[in-house]
Amino acid sequence: MALRQCRRRRSPAACSSTFVPALLVLVISSTIASCDAFAALGGLPTVAPCFSALPASATALAEPLTSSPLATIDKQHDTTTANSTTSTKQQKLLDPWREYDYLRDSELEDTYIRPFFMSRPHLIVGRLLQVAQTLRKAKMEWDAAAPPPGTVVVSGAIKSEQLALTDRGARLCDRISSLGPVAVKIAQTLSQRPDLVGKEASEAFKTLQTANTPFDDDLAWAVIKENLQWDGPIAPGVGVDGNSIDNKDQTTLFASITEKPAAAASLGQVYRAMTHEGIDVAVKVQRPDAMSILAKDAMCFRVLLAIRDFVKVVTNSETNDEKVRKKQDIGTVINRVARDILREIDYEQEAQNSKKYRDSLAFLGFVTTPTVVHEYSSKRVLVTEWVKGDHLDKLSTEEGLAMTRMAVEACTASLVLTGYVHADPHEGNLMFSNDGRIVFLDFGLMSEVDDFIMEAFARGIQGTLAEDWREVTKAFKDSGFITDPISYRANDKEKWHTFGIDEVTGEDLGLAQLAQDMEKGMKKVEGGTSRFGALATVLNKELSPNWLMFTPPYVLLLIRTFLTLEGIAAKVDPDFNIYETAMPWAMRRALSPMTEDGIKAFRSTLLTESNRIQWARLMDLLKENDAGVGDNRDITEDPDLVEIDTETSELKSKAATQHVVADALGTLLGSSEGKTLRRVIRDLDSTDLIAKLSSKEARPMRRAAIQAAGGALSLPSIKFWKTKKKKTNDVSKTVSIANVRPSSDESTAMRKRQTKWRKKVFWLLLASHFHRQIEAGWRGAWALLSLSWLSVRISTGACVR
């Protein structure tokens, strides 16, 4: 009837605009009923079998709602609303989004949000139409404003074309920003990948890192008042209610605050304010519609996925490849991403994350986070001390390089050492402070990495630099990227099958073949051993068609982290090698395994079952690195600063690797993480080791020891730049800012404690092995004499050198 009336009174276009949304609402709300209809016609026996063949993502829409937790949530919501009403006055401006509040504790799991939207299908339809129309308009505007083919725009040369391109990018960002936080997060990631979206689009998307479309200031004041339980003005002349009198004697929340936001992000915007205590602060206010958009987008993904899967099953168009790959349930990935993004809108959790991240990297000395002012903060308002520093776009080349290197070092250290990773390190969330340290911002998205994953990543980093693709393949297998056992197919027409298992040893035969294919792919792609993006390309395009691979949900944010960092690094240093930067931390993790399997592998690599040194392996490693050892770092005239020579010759690369190993050994001996290393040294059969060091086979090792000792004798004492000395101006005259690292008082004290314990541990281990030689009788006496002779030879050779 409604459609017939529409045809009589309106144009066909108007009828379509009315009928299509209504039809979509009917389709979504009738998903369950459709199965009952099929059953009634005799095509299907019952509802349950109708969906039993569907994957979890499709059956999610068909499960009955009788056991839904919606009723429980409603009760909790009513209680929460009643309590909040009595404790503080609710702001009417926020009423349109209030019904979504109780979904904040749901982690956006399907069992919670599905019942919510099944009674509100028009919200999902409206959101899907909004996204489709917005992206369509964005594409049309982008294409319409494209410059003529062959036009090359040079800054300052063709001003009209340059202005047109700028406007084109601004309109694109406005469209993306209007879609909310999920779309903005995707665009922020793509801003670091010009290889995927083009240079112009990637540059345009970068503005979304610090310059999103802000929401109305009155809404911000309403959020602050409701969440901080404040009824008066926000500051003199700011946030004054229409029915209140603004006068100088009226109490205000802040002494002053900017009337407009200083920055706008995907989930909130920041104002600069001054507290009554005289603290210069940043006031981060959450968008009032953040929860509603996150919930709707999560449900939209599930609806689209369910419809797609249902159509494939009904039409029997699902390929064997798709069936196998669904062992990694896409619904699980959606749940993980939705849950991670949801955590971003809990500012109390973000405050805790900020402190945890700062504490976890305190040993570096150059990483910090803004100090939270807790008395002004809540779940939707976060107040921190104002950071005195600049973002990348306002830094000099040297400062930008320094900040980028510190960012990569911090993130790789957290990936393989601490297991607590910042998952959103785009340019807007990084600042170079006035004292030379890097400041991380926005701790809503964080990743926690298990010990066995950290060990696998560490082996992968070392294997990539050494071009040991078998080790890289094993690391991928251990971390869940590759099936166990490894599955293979020659072409897309074949079914996946196990490559093969050695009946005698039980070894996975696919390991060697996959390693060979990976080597071929990495050698073909540009930046194979220097760019993380190159590895991702090889895995996705070269290997995945023939080797069954999955992307574990836990790794999604980690991939985003390092693709983003690599994009920033490439901007300031085209020759930047992310693996070389990660190598010191990977080596420390390799020498300090935490898992049972890692500890066993570490011991078996160094010692035999009888605790004798694995001499053959040790000599093989020495031959690989035997090329002019010694410390080749350039030391400046200022003993408080170390400049790292950035030449990439093979000689210095090997010397740097040896220095990394030595530094890791020295650091771990005096730290709590070095207990496995200390036990290996304690259990080592030192009598056998000394005998082997005195043999002819050990000549290369003795020569290396002489060269290393000679290099050490020629070096002055090396110290870190302490931030409190504020020697930035002097640094610029003597060394490159990019090659120095400031050190905090906390990290300096930590290094002193480690040095103290390292000396203590060294003498304890030495005394232990000395007593062991005495107890060994004549063999021990001979070993001590040999050790004395070796010490004299090495010392003399070092002095002569």
Phi, psi and omega in degrees: 000313182299321181292321179297318178296321179298320181293327181287320192260338187236170176285163178303322180296319180294321179297318180297317182295334178273322187283321184299310177300320179297321179294319179296320177300317180296319181296312184292315183286344182256016183301316181290316183298333182298323180292320177298324179295317177300320181294320181296329180278358179088359179288329181222142184290313183214173178294318184302311178298332180302323184254357182294333180276352183273153173291169184303324182295329180277319181291345181301327182277348187256353181292144179294153184264004185294328181262015183292146177280010184301318181298319179297318180296319180301318179296317178297321180296316180298318179295315180298317180297318180297317181294318182292330180292322181283332185274328181207155181285128178282143180271123183297331180298337183265000183300323182302337183247007187292329183293343180273352189300322185285353174283352180298330181266006184271348188056021178056030176291149185299326182293344179259312187279336179297311177300325180299314184273343176295333175268359179223053184297335180297333179292320180290318178298314179300320180292316179299317179294320180299314180297314181297315181293320181294314180294324178296315179295320180299317180295317180296316180294320180296315180292322182294329183265008182293142179290159178302147179305135178089354180287128177248118183263117178253134183305121177088353183263315180239084191294321182295316179294321179297319179295321179297318179294322178297316178297321180298315178294321180296318179294322178298316180294323177298318179296313181295317181298327181292344180276349175103186191295322182296314179297321179294319179299318178296316180294323178298321177294317180292340179297337179264006183233071177298340178292341180261320186244358182094153185295318183295315180294321180295321178294322179295318181295337181296334179294338179287350180284333180226353187225060173286166176291118183287156174267172187298137182296326178299325176293323178296316179296325179294319178297316180297312183297315183291323185274335176259006178054054183239131183256345183268190177296153177289317178204167179307117178081003183234131177072034180271125178294154182297331182262007179253158182261125180269115176217163186293336182276349182286136181292135179241159180290315178241155177292326176199157177202146179293142181285337178238152182294144176282334178204150178231128180247187185290327184248355181190180177222157189243133174247151175261131185220169175233126178282167177292343176274000179086020180266127176281118189230161171253127181253108181264120184245130183284143176297132182295337181263009185301312183296319182295319181291318179299315181296315181295318180294321178298318180290324178299317178300317182292319179297311181298318180295319180294317179297317179299313181294322180297316180297318181295321180290315182296320181271359180055040182256006181283127181280162178298323179299317180294321179297317181292315183293342179285359170299331168268095187296123179296329177300324178295320178297315179299317179301318182293314180296317180298318180295320180295317180291325180300326180296339180292339183261015171251095186288337174293319176294322178298321178298318177294319178299320181300312180294319180297319180293316179299316180293323183294333181250019181299332182294339179287320178090344183244009181248133177215169178223158180296142178283128182279135174261093192294327184293346178250010188247157178207194181293336184237002175227125180236121181246125179229160176296141182293131181277126177268097182178191184223157173277173187302321185292347180250008182263157171288170181300316180294318179294320178297321178293319179297314181296319182295316179296318179295323179296315180293318179299317180295316183289323178288325175297319179290331181291317187252351182246306185266333180076016180232104194246135172287120188263006183220054187272052177282175187301327181290341181256013178233136177223149176257110186285164182295339179266010174091002179267165175262137180246120175269140178240162171062097184247035176285317179263110178229151178240136174249129187246130179289160183300316184292331177288319177301318180294321178295316178297320180298317178294323179296320179296313179297318180296323180294315179295322180276357184057036175265085189288338175294318178293322177296318179297318178298322179296319178295321180295317181292331183268001173094004179287328184243144182294156177231109002287165184291132180255146187216156169210146182284328179206174186287354177273341179277159173272152178295140177211157178296131184298317179154149178234132177292120184294334183273307185269340184078008182288142176284110184291342179289342183298312183294317182292318178296323177298321178295316179295323178294319178299317179298316180295318182291331178282335179281324186276144179291135179073032183302323181251019180227339184239131176296325179298327178294320178296318178299322179295316180296317181297316186282321188258323185269322190257321187298333177297332184248340181240130184287117182230151177232160172248101181302141182304325184295338188268353183301312180291328179294320177299316179299319181302309188277335171292322178294313180298319181295323177297318178295315182298319181297332181291324184259339181212097183300335182265012184296134179244107185293331181286322177296322178294325181279345188303314181303320182284327175295322179293320178297320178293321180297327180272359180221061181296149182246334182275160181297316179295321179295320179295317179297316180296321180296314180296317182292335177289324184263324187236151171278179180295336178267014177067023173269150183296142175283081191297318182298317179295321181296319180291324177297319178296321180294320180295322179296329186251009185279087179204079175063067180283178184121165183272113184261017180288145176273126181255130182282171178295330179279115183292349180272356184234140177243123175256130182267121177293123186263012176295145187250035178289157181297323181300309182288332177295317179291321177297321179296321178297317179295321178296321179299315180297314180297318180295319179296318178299314181297319181292317185289330181301327182256013182242163180292333181287349185267017184296323179295318178297317180297321179294322178296315179295322180294320184278348183301137174282091186291332179297315178295321181296315181296321179298319180289324179294336180273353184278169178295328181300335187269010180302315178300325181289320178294321179296320178295322179295320179296316180294319179295317179294322177295319177297321180293322180292333183275355183264138170286171179294140183252129178230164176267156177282116178279131186296331184288342179286341177049058183258026184304316182294320178291325181300318184297339181275337187248324183221168175285130178301329183295341186251017176239154179231120176293156181230129179280166177300323181295315181291326177296316178296323179295318179295323178296319178295319179296320178297318179299313181289327178298316178296317181296315179296319180302311182291326177294316178294320179297317179296322179298315180287330178295314178296327179294324178291321179296319180289342182280356178075222185295327177296320179292320179298317178297323179295319179295320177296317179297319180296320178297316180296319178298319181297318179295316181296316181293317180297315180296315180298322180293319180293319179296321180294000000 
